[in-house]
């Protein structure tokens, strides 16, 4: 069974940090670009970041630029999203998703339709 499982969410104070993990089972992430998305209550799911298969290229939307860092460890079949200097508006359910893509150097930031496999999400709450 092909699965993506996010972990690392929780409650954090404004200015704090969290590191989310996205672990794959049943398939290898070597052939997939990974996207991070989030969905706040009453809002559409939006892209946050993505990382290419090789990890060479990453991309961020304005909401995370300068504060979030995406990385991957293909040996562990896991992708990470480090979130620093967090804000209340970062509160959302965060999802990782996998895009089977031929190029090792590309990822499609925020293009939900590209991503065929999705995790169940992990809740992130930023509040004092």
N, CA, C and O atoms as a Tinker XYZ file with bonds, in Angstrom:
   512  protein
     1  N      0.850000   -1.181000    0.000000    73     2
     2  CA     0.000000    0.000000    0.000000    64     1     3
     3  C      0.893000    1.240000    0.000000    63     2     4     5
     4  O      1.819000    1.357000    0.802000    81     3
     5  N      0.594000    2.163000   -0.918000    73     3     6
     6  CA     1.390000    3.370000   -1.031000    64     5     7
     7  C      0.846000    4.413000   -0.069000    63     6     8     9
     8  O     -0.338000    4.749000   -0.086000    81     7
     9  N      1.735000    4.912000    0.763000    73     7    10
    10  CA     1.292000    5.874000    1.769000    64     9    11
    11  C      2.315000    6.960000    1.997000    63    10    12    13
    12  O      3.523000    6.741000    1.907000    81    11
    13  N      1.793000    8.151000    2.300000    73    11    14
    14  CA     2.604000    9.244000    2.818000    64    13    15
    15  C      2.048000    9.576000    4.193000    63    14    16    17
    16  O      0.836000    9.693000    4.372000    81    15
    17  N      2.930000    9.724000    5.150000    73    15    18
    18  CA     2.484000   10.012000    6.513000    64    17    19
    19  C      3.245000   11.219000    7.031000    63    18    20    21
    20  O      4.472000   11.201000    7.135000    81    19
    21  N      2.493000   12.274000    7.355000    73    19    22
    22  CA     3.083000   13.467000    7.936000    64    21    23
    23  C      3.125000   13.333000    9.458000    63    22    24    25
    24  O      2.282000   12.669000   10.062000    81    23
    25  N      4.108000   13.966000   10.050000    73    23    26
    26  CA     4.203000   14.032000   11.498000    64    25    27
    27  C      4.938000   15.304000   11.878000    63    26    28    29
    28  O      5.521000   15.977000   11.028000    81    27
    29  N      4.905000   15.625000   13.157000    73    27    30
    30  CA     5.643000   16.779000   13.659000    64    29    31
    31  C      4.801000   18.008000   13.914000    63    30    32    33
    32  O      5.311000   19.016000   14.404000    81    31
    33  N      3.530000   17.946000   13.594000    73    31    34
    34  CA     2.670000   19.089000   13.875000    64    33    35
    35  C      2.415000   19.253000   15.356000    63    34    36    37
    36  O      2.788000   18.402000   16.163000    81    35
    37  N      1.777000   20.356000   15.707000    73    35    38
    38  CA     1.471000   20.599000   17.102000    64    37    39
    39  C      1.199000   22.060000   17.347000    63    38    40    41
    40  O      0.963000   22.833000   16.418000    81    39
    41  N      1.234000   22.430000   18.617000    73    39    42
    42  CA     0.997000   23.805000   19.038000    64    41    43
    43  C      2.342000   24.488000   19.284000    63    42    44    45
    44  O      3.199000   23.950000   19.984000    81    43
    45  N      2.516000   25.656000   18.713000    73    43    46
    46  CA     3.754000   26.397000   18.889000    64    45    47
    47  C      3.413000   27.866000   19.082000    63    46    48    49
    48  O      2.421000   28.354000   18.540000    81    47
    49  N      4.217000   28.559000   19.838000    73    47    50
    50  CA     4.002000   29.988000   20.058000    64    49    51
    51  C      4.507000   30.796000   18.869000    63    50    52    53
    52  O      5.397000   30.349000   18.147000    81    51
    53  N      3.947000   31.969000   18.667000    73    51    54
    54  CA     4.474000   32.840000   17.601000    64    53    55
    55  C      5.972000   33.050000   17.781000    63    54    56    57
    56  O      6.457000   33.278000   18.889000    81    55
    57  N      6.684000   32.968000   16.675000    73    55    58
    58  CA     8.137000   33.070000   16.704000    64    57    59
    59  C      8.840000   31.740000   16.888000    63    58    60    61
    60  O     10.060000   31.658000   16.750000    81    59
    61  N      8.091000   30.708000   17.195000    73    59    62
    62  CA     8.678000   29.400000   17.419000    64    61    63
    63  C      8.910000   28.627000   16.139000    63    62    64    65
    64  O      8.705000   29.138000   15.038000    81    63
    65  N      9.344000   27.382000   16.301000    73    63    66
    66  CA     9.707000   26.539000   15.163000    64    65    67
    67  C      9.083000   25.161000   15.294000    63    66    68    69
    68  O      8.820000   24.664000   16.389000    81    67
    69  N      8.858000   24.570000   14.138000    73    67    70
    70  CA     8.435000   23.180000   14.047000    64    69    71
    71  C      9.123000   22.551000   12.849000    63    70    72    73
    72  O      9.436000   23.232000   11.872000    81    71
    73  N      9.354000   21.254000   12.929000    73    71    74
    74  CA     9.836000   20.522000   11.758000    64    73    75
    75  C      8.843000   19.413000   11.451000    63    74    76    77
    76  O      8.614000   18.512000   12.258000    81    75
    77  N      8.268000   19.502000   10.275000    73    75    78
    78  CA     7.358000   18.463000    9.812000    64    77    79
    79  C      8.133000   17.416000    9.030000    63    78    80    81
    80  O      9.105000   17.722000    8.338000    81    79
    81  N      7.684000   16.183000    9.155000    73    79    82
    82  CA     8.263000   15.088000    8.386000    64    81    83
    83  C      7.191000   14.469000    7.513000    63    82    84    85
    84  O      6.008000   14.463000    7.855000    81    83
    85  N      7.625000   13.955000    6.391000    73    83    86
    86  CA     6.739000   13.260000    5.457000    64    85    87
    87  C      7.438000   11.959000    5.083000    63    86    88    89
    88  O      8.415000   11.968000    4.334000    81    87
    89  N      6.947000   10.861000    5.595000    73    87    90
    90  CA     7.570000    9.566000    5.366000    64    89    91
    91  C      6.738000    8.749000    4.397000    63    90    92    93
    92  O      5.513000    8.685000    4.504000    81    91
    93  N      7.414000    8.133000    3.462000    73    91    94
    94  CA     6.732000    7.304000    2.468000    64    93    95
    95  C      6.873000    5.829000    2.814000    63    94    96    97
    96  O      7.912000    5.386000    3.305000    81    95
    97  N      5.830000    5.093000    2.554000    73    95    98
    98  CA     5.895000    3.642000    2.684000    64    97    99
    99  C      5.218000    3.020000    1.472000    63    98   100   101
   100  O      4.245000    3.546000    0.934000    81    99
   101  N      5.769000    1.880000    1.062000    73    99   102
   102  CA     5.198000    1.189000   -0.087000    64   101   103
   103  C      5.758000    1.637000   -1.414000    63   102   104   105
   104  O      5.479000    1.012000   -2.437000    81   103
   105  N      6.536000    2.699000   -1.431000    73   103   106
   106  CA     7.190000    3.148000   -2.646000    64   105   107
   107  C      8.385000    4.012000   -2.268000    63   106   108   109
   108  O      8.486000    4.505000   -1.144000    81   107
   109  N      9.284000    4.185000   -3.225000    73   107   110
   110  CA    10.449000    5.011000   -2.972000    64   109   111
   111  C     10.215000    6.420000   -3.492000    63   110   112   113
   112  O      9.662000    6.620000   -4.573000    81   111
   113  N     10.648000    7.384000   -2.702000    73   111   114
   114  CA    10.468000    8.781000   -3.088000    64   113   115
   115  C     11.487000    9.252000   -4.112000    63   114   116   117
   116  O     11.417000   10.389000   -4.578000    81   115
   117  N     12.432000    8.393000   -4.466000    73   115   118
   118  CA    13.496000    8.796000   -5.397000    64   117   119
   119  C     12.941000    9.356000   -6.704000    63   118   120   121
   120  O     13.558000   10.229000   -7.315000    81   119
   121  N     11.781000    8.862000   -7.136000    73   119   122
   122  CA    11.235000    9.244000   -8.434000    64   121   123
   123  C     10.159000   10.313000   -8.329000    63   122   124   125
   124  O      9.438000   10.574000   -9.292000    81   123
   125  N     10.053000   10.926000   -7.167000    73   123   126
   126  CA     8.966000   11.870000   -6.935000    64   125   127
   127  C      9.487000   13.203000   -6.429000    63   126   128   129
   128  O     10.323000   13.268000   -5.528000    81   127
   129  N      8.971000   14.260000   -7.034000    73   127   130
   130  CA     9.083000   15.558000   -6.394000    64   129   131
   131  C      8.039000   15.603000   -5.281000    63   130   132   133
   132  O      6.995000   14.957000   -5.371000    81   131
   133  N      8.323000   16.357000   -4.251000    73   131   134
   134  CA     7.422000   16.443000   -3.105000    64   133   135
   135  C      6.976000   17.884000   -2.908000    63   134   136   137
   136  O      7.775000   18.821000   -2.932000    81   135
   137  N      5.702000   18.023000   -2.717000    73   135   138
   138  CA     5.141000   19.332000   -2.419000    64   137   139
   139  C      4.567000   19.362000   -1.015000    63   138   140   141
   140  O      4.047000   18.363000   -0.518000    81   139
   141  N      4.667000   20.509000   -0.391000    73   139   142
   142  CA     3.985000   20.756000    0.879000    64   141   143
   143  C      2.856000   21.748000    0.608000    63   142   144   145
   144  O      3.030000   22.752000   -0.082000    81   143
   145  N      1.713000   21.433000    1.166000    73   143   146
   146  CA     0.536000   22.275000    1.045000    64   145   147
   147  C     -0.042000   22.495000    2.436000    63   146   148   149
   148  O      0.299000   21.789000    3.385000    81   147
   149  N     -0.909000   23.470000    2.538000    73   147   150
   150  CA    -1.615000   23.667000    3.805000    64   149   151
   151  C     -3.027000   24.152000    3.538000    63   150   152   153
   152  O     -3.320000   24.751000    2.503000    81   151
   153  N     -3.885000   23.877000    4.494000    73   151   154
   154  CA    -5.274000   24.307000    4.372000    64   153   155
   155  C     -5.760000   24.804000    5.721000    63   154   156   157
   156  O     -5.842000   24.051000    6.692000    81   155
   157  N     -6.080000   26.084000    5.756000    73   155   158
   158  CA    -6.636000   26.696000    6.952000    64   157   159
   159  C     -8.156000   26.572000    6.909000    63   158   160   161
   160  O     -8.732000   26.412000    5.833000    81   159
   161  N     -8.810000   26.645000    8.068000    73   159   162
   162  CA   -10.276000   26.519000    8.096000    64   161   163
   163  C    -10.942000   27.545000    7.191000    63   162   164   165
   164  O    -10.644000   28.738000    7.258000    81   163
   165  N    -11.841000   27.069000    6.350000    73   163   166
   166  CA   -12.575000   27.949000    5.474000    64   165   167
   167  C    -11.815000   28.436000    4.261000    63   166   168   169
   168  O    -12.321000   29.263000    3.502000    81   167
   169  N    -10.611000   27.937000    4.070000    73   167   170
   170  CA    -9.797000   28.381000    2.936000    64   169   171
   171  C     -9.436000   27.206000    2.048000    63   170   172   173
   172  O     -9.524000   26.046000    2.449000    81   171
   173  N     -9.030000   27.532000    0.839000    73   171   174
   174  CA    -8.601000   26.485000   -0.075000    64   173   175
   175  C     -7.205000   25.985000    0.306000    63   174   176   177
   176  O     -6.416000   26.680000    0.947000    81   175
   177  N     -6.945000   24.776000   -0.109000    73   175   178
   178  CA    -5.606000   24.232000    0.092000    64   177   179
   179  C     -4.632000   24.997000   -0.800000    63   178   180   181
   180  O     -4.898000   25.209000   -1.984000    81   179
   181  N     -3.511000   25.407000   -0.229000    73   179   182
   182  CA    -2.549000   26.201000   -0.974000    64   181   183
   183  C     -1.160000   25.595000   -0.865000    63   182   184   185
   184  O     -0.816000   24.938000    0.117000    81   183
   185  N     -0.375000   25.836000   -1.903000    73   183   186
   186  CA     0.992000   25.356000   -1.876000    64   185   187
   187  C      1.844000   26.163000   -0.923000    63   186   188   189
   188  O      1.602000   27.351000   -0.708000    81   187
   189  N      2.833000   25.518000   -0.357000    73   187   190
   190  CA     3.767000   26.162000    0.563000    64   189   191
   191  C      5.190000   26.066000    0.019000    63   190   192   193
   192  O      5.939000   27.043000   -0.007000    81   191
   193  N      5.536000   24.845000   -0.415000    73   191   194
   194  CA     6.909000   24.615000   -0.854000    64   193   195
   195  C      6.943000   23.352000   -1.694000    63   194   196   197
   196  O      5.995000   22.566000   -1.695000    81   195
   197  N      8.041000   23.166000   -2.408000    73   195   198
   198  CA     8.255000   21.891000   -3.097000    64   197   199
   199  C      9.748000   21.657000   -3.236000    63   198   200   201
   200  O     10.556000   22.581000   -3.134000    81   199
   201  N     10.096000   20.393000   -3.471000    73   199   202
   202  CA    11.492000   20.022000   -3.631000    64   201   203
   203  C     11.582000   18.995000   -4.741000    63   202   204   205
   204  O     10.757000   18.086000   -4.836000    81   203
   205  N     12.590000   19.150000   -5.574000    73   203   206
   206  CA    12.758000   18.243000   -6.707000    64   205   207
   207  C     13.211000   16.864000   -6.238000    63   206   208   209
   208  O     13.580000   16.669000   -5.080000    81   207
   209  N     13.172000   15.916000   -7.168000    73   207   210
   210  CA    13.567000   14.547000   -6.841000    64   209   211
   211  C     14.956000   14.484000   -6.246000    63   210   212   213
   212  O     15.196000   13.788000   -5.260000    81   211
   213  N     15.867000   15.223000   -6.859000    73   211   214
   214  CA    17.257000   15.183000   -6.423000    64   213   215
   215  C     17.509000   16.038000   -5.195000    63   214   216   217
   216  O     18.533000   15.887000   -4.530000    81   215
   217  N     16.585000   16.928000   -4.893000    73   215   218
   218  CA    16.795000   17.867000   -3.797000    64   217   219
   219  C     17.573000   19.105000   -4.205000    63   218   220   221
   220  O     17.785000   20.006000   -3.393000    81   219
   221  N     18.003000   19.152000   -5.470000    73   219   222
   222  CA    18.807000   20.287000   -5.932000    64   221   223
   223  C     17.998000   21.566000   -5.940000    63   222   224   225
   224  O     18.498000   22.632000   -5.580000    81   223
   225  N     16.759000   21.458000   -6.347000    73   223   226
   226  CA    15.920000   22.641000   -6.460000    64   225   227
   227  C     14.763000   22.611000   -5.481000    63   226   228   229
   228  O     14.133000   21.579000   -5.250000    81   227
   229  N     14.509000   23.771000   -4.918000    73   227   230
   230  CA    13.385000   23.959000   -4.018000    64   229   231
   231  C     12.649000   25.232000   -4.409000    63   230   232   233
   232  O     13.197000   26.094000   -5.095000    81   231
   233  N     11.430000   25.337000   -3.974000    73   231   234
   234  CA    10.652000   26.535000   -4.262000    64   233   235
   235  C      9.715000   26.803000   -3.092000    63   234   236   237
   236  O      9.293000   25.889000   -2.384000    81   235
   237  N      9.402000   28.078000   -2.911000    73   235   238
   238  CA     8.544000   28.478000   -1.799000    64   237   239
   239  C      7.571000   29.552000   -2.276000    63   238   240   241
   240  O      7.911000   30.389000   -3.112000    81   239
   241  N      6.375000   29.514000   -1.738000    73   239   242
   242  CA     5.474000   30.628000   -1.956000    64   241   243
   243  C      5.868000   31.766000   -1.012000    63   242   244   245
   244  O      6.649000   31.572000   -0.081000    81   243
   245  N      5.325000   32.935000   -1.263000    73   243   246
   246  CA     5.701000   34.104000   -0.465000    64   245   247
   247  C      5.423000   33.891000    1.024000    63   246   248   249
   248  O      6.107000   34.458000    1.876000    81   247
   249  N      4.429000   33.083000    1.324000    73   247   250
   250  CA     4.065000   32.883000    2.727000    64   249   251
   251  C      5.181000   32.228000    3.527000    63   250   252   253
   252  O      5.296000   32.453000    4.732000    81   251
   253  N      6.001000   31.419000    2.867000    73   251   254
   254  CA     7.047000   30.710000    3.596000    64   253   255
   255  C      8.462000   31.133000    3.275000    63   254   256   257
   256  O      9.414000   30.712000    3.931000    81   255
   257  N      8.589000   31.962000    2.270000    73   255   258
   258  CA     9.930000   32.344000    1.816000    64   257   259
   259  C     10.703000   33.016000    2.943000    63   258   260   261
   260  O     10.206000   33.937000    3.591000    81   259
   261  N     11.918000   32.544000    3.164000    73   259   262
   262  CA    12.755000   33.113000    4.203000    64   261   263
   263  C     12.533000   32.536000    5.585000    63   262   264   265
   264  O     13.341000   32.750000    6.488000    81   263
   265  N     11.441000   31.806000    5.755000    73   263   266
   266  CA    11.141000   31.216000    7.069000    64   265   267
   267  C     11.093000   29.694000    7.022000    63   266   268   269
   268  O     11.411000   29.031000    8.009000    81   267
   269  N     10.700000   29.142000    5.886000    73   267   270
   270  CA    10.553000   27.688000    5.750000    64   269   271
   271  C     11.699000   27.136000    4.916000    63   270   272   273
   272  O     12.193000   27.790000    3.997000    81   271
   273  N     12.108000   25.922000    5.254000    73   271   274
   274  CA    13.130000   25.236000    4.485000    64   273   275
   275  C     12.702000   23.795000    4.263000    63   274   276   277
   276  O     12.418000   23.065000    5.213000    81   275
   277  N     12.660000   23.396000    3.004000    73   275   278
   278  CA    12.305000   22.016000    2.667000    64   277   279
   279  C     13.584000   21.258000    2.352000    63   278   280   281
   280  O     14.507000   21.798000    1.743000    81   279
   281  N     13.627000   20.009000    2.773000    73   279   282
   282  CA    14.784000   19.165000    2.512000    64   281   283
   283  C     14.319000   17.722000    2.395000    63   282   284   285
   284  O     13.179000   17.397000    2.725000    81   283
   285  N     15.191000   16.879000    1.933000    73   283   286
   286  CA    14.829000   15.467000    1.795000    64   285   287
   287  C     16.025000   14.589000    2.077000    63   286   288   289
   288  O     17.177000   14.971000    1.867000    81   287
   289  N     15.715000   13.398000    2.559000    73   287   290
   290  CA    16.713000   12.369000    2.785000    64   289   291
   291  C     16.187000   11.129000    2.090000    63   290   292   293
   292  O     15.402000   10.369000    2.657000    81   291
   293  N     16.624000   10.933000    0.867000    73   291   294
   294  CA    16.077000    9.815000    0.089000    64   293   295
   295  C     16.452000    8.464000    0.702000    63   294   296   297
   296  O     15.730000    7.480000    0.540000    81   295
   297  N     17.567000    8.425000    1.394000    73   295   298
   298  CA    17.954000    7.163000    2.042000    64   297   299
   299  C     16.952000    6.776000    3.118000    63   298   300   301
   300  O     16.746000    5.595000    3.396000    81   299
   301  N     16.326000    7.795000    3.727000    73   299   302
   302  CA    15.317000    7.535000    4.756000    64   301   303
   303  C     13.904000    7.604000    4.185000    63   302   304   305
   304  O     12.918000    7.412000    4.897000    81   303
   305  N     13.828000    7.885000    2.878000    73   303   306
   306  CA    12.514000    7.965000    2.230000    64   305   307
   307  C     11.617000    8.998000    2.913000    63   306   308   309
   308  O     10.420000    8.780000    3.101000    81   307
   309  N     12.226000   10.122000    3.279000    73   307   310
   310  CA    11.535000   11.127000    4.080000    64   309   311
   311  C     11.870000   12.531000    3.579000    63   310   312   313
   312  O     12.992000   12.817000    3.163000    81   311
   313  N     10.872000   13.381000    3.632000    73   311   314
   314  CA    11.037000   14.796000    3.298000    64   313   315
   315  C     10.650000   15.611000    4.529000    63   314   316   317
   316  O      9.782000   15.217000    5.309000    81   315
   317  N     11.311000   16.751000    4.684000    73   315   318
   318  CA    11.108000   17.569000    5.874000    64   317   319
   319  C     10.702000   18.989000    5.476000    63   318   320   321
   320  O     11.043000   19.473000    4.397000    81   319
   321  N      9.978000   19.631000    6.361000    73   319   322
   322  CA     9.690000   21.054000    6.227000    64   321   323
   323  C     10.008000   21.715000    7.564000    63   322   324   325
   324  O      9.282000   21.550000    8.544000    81   323
   325  N     11.093000   22.458000    7.583000    73   323   326
   326  CA    11.479000   23.210000    8.773000    64   325   327
   327  C     10.805000   24.568000    8.721000    63   326   328   329
   328  O     10.974000   25.308000    7.751000    81   327
   329  N     10.054000   24.901000    9.739000    73   327   330
   330  CA     9.321000   26.157000    9.788000    64   329   331
   331  C      9.816000   26.974000   10.980000    63   330   332   333
   332  O      9.704000   26.540000   12.127000    81   331
   333  N     10.354000   28.137000   10.708000    73   331   334
   334  CA    10.892000   29.029000   11.738000    64   333   335
   335  C     10.107000   30.324000   11.789000    63   334   336   337
   336  O      9.377000   30.662000   10.857000    81   335
   337  N     10.265000   31.041000   12.883000    73   335   338
   338  CA     9.623000   32.336000   13.044000    64   337   339
   339  C      8.142000   32.261000   12.669000    63   338   340   341
   340  O      7.639000   33.055000   11.875000    81   339
   341  N      7.485000   31.314000   13.245000    73   339   342
   342  CA     6.118000   31.034000   12.831000    64   341   343
   343  C      5.151000   32.110000   13.297000    63   342   344   345
   344  O      5.363000   32.794000   14.299000    81   343
   345  N      4.073000   32.226000   12.516000    73   343   346
   346  CA     3.080000   33.267000   12.747000    64   345   347
   347  C      1.703000   32.633000   12.938000    63   346   348   349
   348  O      1.487000   31.502000   12.504000    81   347
   349  N      0.788000   33.323000   13.566000    73   347   350
   350  CA    -0.574000   32.767000   13.715000    64   349   351
   351  C     -1.209000   32.400000   12.379000    63   350   352   353
   352  O     -1.991000   31.452000   12.307000    81   351
   353  N     -0.888000   33.125000   11.340000    73   351   354
   354  CA    -1.475000   32.827000   10.024000    64   353   355
   355  C     -0.906000   31.566000    9.393000    63   354   356   357
   356  O     -1.375000   31.140000    8.338000    81   355
   357  N      0.100000   30.960000   10.023000    73   355   358
   358  CA     0.596000   29.661000    9.555000    64   357   359
   359  C     -0.278000   28.514000   10.065000    63   358   360   361
   360  O     -0.089000   27.363000    9.672000    81   359
   361  N     -1.220000   28.824000   10.926000    73   359   362
   362  CA    -2.107000   27.791000   11.460000    64   361   363
   363  C     -2.902000   27.142000   10.337000    63   362   364   365
   364  O     -3.601000   27.818000    9.582000    81   363
   365  N     -2.784000   25.815000   10.238000    73   363   366
   366  CA    -3.439000   25.081000    9.149000    64   365   367
   367  C     -3.143000   23.596000    9.319000    63   366   368   369
   368  O     -2.320000   23.200000   10.144000    81   367
   369  N     -3.822000   22.797000    8.533000    73   367   370
   370  CA    -3.425000   21.400000    8.368000    64   369   371
   371  C     -2.419000   21.362000    7.225000    63   370   372   373
   372  O     -2.676000   21.882000    6.139000    81   371
   373  N     -1.284000   20.749000    7.478000    73   371   374
   374  CA    -0.213000   20.681000    6.490000    64   373   375
   375  C     -0.174000   19.285000    5.874000    63   374   376   377
   376  O     -0.235000   18.271000    6.569000    81   375
   377  N     -0.070000   19.270000    4.554000    73   375   378
   378  CA    -0.055000   18.032000    3.792000    64   377   379
   379  C      1.214000   17.941000    2.954000    63   378   380   381
   380  O      1.701000   18.946000    2.436000    81   379
   381  N      1.738000   16.742000    2.827000    73   379   382
   382  CA     2.755000   16.507000    1.814000    64   381   383
   383  C      2.135000   15.690000    0.693000    63   382   384   385
   384  O      1.169000   14.955000    0.901000    81   383
   385  N      2.696000   15.826000   -0.482000    73   383   386
   386  CA     2.163000   15.140000   -1.648000    64   385   387
   387  C      3.303000   14.801000   -2.595000    63   386   388   389
   388  O      4.311000   15.506000   -2.651000    81   387
   389  N      3.131000   13.716000   -3.337000    73   387   390
   390  CA     4.184000   13.222000   -4.220000    64   389   391
   391  C      3.761000   13.339000   -5.678000    63   390   392   393
   392  O      2.637000   12.999000   -6.048000    81   391
   393  N      4.687000   13.829000   -6.494000    73   391   394
   394  CA     4.482000   14.021000   -7.930000    64   393   395
   395  C      5.500000   13.182000   -8.678000    63   394   396   397
   396  O      6.697000   13.462000   -8.618000    81   395
   397  N      5.035000   12.142000   -9.392000    73   395   398
   398  CA     5.954000   11.358000  -10.207000    64   397   399
   399  C      6.383000   12.225000  -11.380000    63   398   400   401
   400  O      5.553000   12.613000  -12.201000    81   399
   401  N      7.665000   12.530000  -11.464000    73   399   402
   402  CA     8.138000   13.493000  -12.456000    64   401   403
   403  C      9.454000   12.989000  -13.026000    63   402   404   405
   404  O     10.306000   12.486000  -12.295000    81   403
   405  N      9.613000   13.127000  -14.345000    73   403   406
   406  CA    10.802000   12.574000  -14.994000    64   405   407
   407  C     12.048000   13.396000  -14.705000    63   406   408   409
   408  O     13.145000   12.849000  -14.603000    81   407
   409  N     11.884000   14.711000  -14.573000    73   407   410
   410  CA    13.056000   15.556000  -14.346000    64   409   411
   411  C     13.497000   15.477000  -12.891000    63   410   412   413
   412  O     12.676000   15.613000  -11.985000    81   411
   413  N     14.783000   15.260000  -12.665000    73   411   414
   414  CA    15.260000   15.231000  -11.272000    64   413   415
   415  C     15.406000   16.621000  -10.664000    63   414   416   417
   416  O     15.678000   16.757000   -9.471000    81   415
   417  N     15.226000   17.651000  -11.487000    73   415   418
   418  CA    15.530000   18.999000  -11.024000    64   417   419
   419  C     14.319000   19.922000  -10.969000    63   418   420   421
   420  O     14.471000   21.124000  -10.754000    81   419
   421  N     13.146000   19.390000  -11.156000    73   419   422
   422  CA    11.965000   20.234000  -11.179000    64   421   423
   423  C     10.989000   19.858000  -10.083000    63   422   424   425
   424  O     10.925000   18.706000   -9.653000    81   423
   425  N     10.233000   20.844000   -9.639000    73   423   426
   426  CA     9.051000   20.562000   -8.837000    64   425   427
   427  C      8.012000   21.622000   -9.170000    63   426   428   429
   428  O      8.350000   22.753000   -9.520000    81   427
   429  N      6.761000   21.248000   -9.059000    73   427   430
   430  CA     5.660000   22.112000   -9.475000    64   429   431
   431  C      5.029000   22.720000   -8.231000    63   430   432   433
   432  O      4.212000   22.086000   -7.564000    81   431
   433  N      5.415000   23.957000   -7.926000    73   431   434
   434  CA     4.975000   24.607000   -6.702000    64   433   435
   435  C      3.489000   24.908000   -6.744000    63   434   436   437
   436  O      3.016000   25.658000   -7.599000    81   435
   437  N      2.759000   24.313000   -5.810000    73   435   438
   438  CA     1.362000   24.655000   -5.642000    64   437   439
   439  C      0.388000   24.106000   -6.667000    63   438   440   441
   440  O     -0.794000   24.447000   -6.646000    81   439
   441  N      0.876000   23.255000   -7.568000    73   439   442
   442  CA     0.005000   22.721000   -8.615000    64   441   443
   443  C     -0.613000   21.417000   -8.106000    63   442   444   445
   444  O     -0.073000   20.332000   -8.319000    81   443
   445  N     -1.737000   21.546000   -7.441000    73   443   446
   446  CA    -2.313000   20.375000   -6.747000    64   445   447
   447  C     -2.551000   19.203000   -7.690000    63   446   448   449
   448  O     -2.350000   18.050000   -7.309000    81   447
   449  N     -2.975000   19.489000   -8.909000    73   447   450
   450  CA    -3.315000   18.428000   -9.843000    64   449   451
   451  C     -2.143000   17.564000  -10.268000    63   450   452   453
   452  O     -2.338000   16.471000  -10.799000    81   451
   453  N     -0.925000   18.042000  -10.041000    73   451   454
   454  CA     0.263000   17.264000  -10.394000    64   453   455
   455  C      0.511000   16.135000   -9.409000    63   454   456   457
   456  O      1.144000   15.133000   -9.744000    81   455
   457  N      0.022000   16.297000   -8.225000    73   455   458
   458  CA     0.413000   15.412000   -7.130000    64   457   459
   459  C     -0.594000   14.278000   -6.972000    63   458   460   461
   460  O     -1.767000   14.499000   -6.672000    81   459
   461  N     -0.111000   13.077000   -7.179000    73   459   462
   462  CA    -1.003000   11.925000   -7.183000    64   461   463
   463  C     -1.178000   11.245000   -5.847000    63   462   464   465
   464  O     -2.167000   10.547000   -5.622000    81   463
   465  N     -0.229000   11.444000   -4.965000    73   463   466
   466  CA    -0.310000   10.809000   -3.652000    64   465   467
   467  C     -0.265000   11.884000   -2.580000    63   466   468   469
   468  O      0.546000   12.809000   -2.632000    81   467
   469  N     -1.151000   11.741000   -1.613000    73   467   470
   470  CA    -1.274000   12.724000   -0.543000    64   469   471
   471  C     -1.255000   12.037000    0.814000    63   470   472   473
   472  O     -1.752000   10.921000    0.972000    81   471
   473  N     -0.672000   12.725000    1.792000    73   471   474
   474  CA    -0.773000   12.260000    3.153000    64   473   475
   475  C     -2.089000   12.699000    3.777000    63   474   476   477
   476  O     -2.911000   13.362000    3.144000    81   475
   477  N     -2.264000   12.316000    5.025000    73   475   478
   478  CA    -3.525000   12.607000    5.711000    64   477   479
   479  C     -3.513000   13.976000    6.387000    63   478   480   481
   480  O     -4.552000   14.466000    6.830000    81   479
   481  N     -2.347000   14.580000    6.462000    73   479   482
   482  CA    -2.230000   15.909000    7.046000    64   481   483
   483  C     -1.854000   15.885000    8.518000    63   482   484   485
   484  O     -2.126000   14.922000    9.235000    81   483
   485  N     -1.227000   16.958000    8.945000    73   483   486
   486  CA    -0.885000   17.134000   10.351000    64   485   487
   487  C     -1.230000   18.563000   10.751000    63   486   488   489
   488  O     -0.936000   19.510000   10.023000    81   487
   489  N     -1.849000   18.706000   11.900000    73   487   490
   490  CA    -2.334000   20.019000   12.341000    64   489   491
   491  C     -1.181000   20.830000   12.929000    63   490   492   493
   492  O     -0.407000   20.340000   13.751000    81   491
   493  N     -1.092000   22.065000   12.491000    73   491   494
   494  CA    -0.139000   23.027000   13.047000    64   493   495
   495  C     -0.938000   24.213000   13.559000    63   494   496   497
   496  O     -1.732000   24.806000   12.828000    81   495
   497  N     -0.721000   24.547000   14.813000    73   495   498
   498  CA    -1.419000   25.678000   15.423000    64   497   499
   499  C     -0.379000   26.614000   16.023000    63   498   500   501
   500  O      0.455000   26.206000   16.832000    81   499
   501  N     -0.445000   27.870000   15.614000    73   499   502
   502  CA     0.471000   28.878000   16.130000    64   501   503
   503  C     -0.337000   29.850000   16.970000    63   502   504   505
   504  O     -1.158000   30.609000   16.457000    81   503
   505  N     -0.092000   29.811000   18.247000    73   503   506
   506  CA    -0.898000   30.619000   19.155000    64   505   507
   507  C     -0.161000   30.800000   20.464000    63   506   508   509
   508  O      0.587000   29.926000   20.903000    81   507
   509  N     -0.383000   31.947000   21.080000    73   507   510
   510  CA     0.189000   32.176000   22.401000    64   509   511
   511  C     -0.796000   31.786000   23.492000    63   510   512
   512  O     -0.485000   31.911000   24.677000    81   511
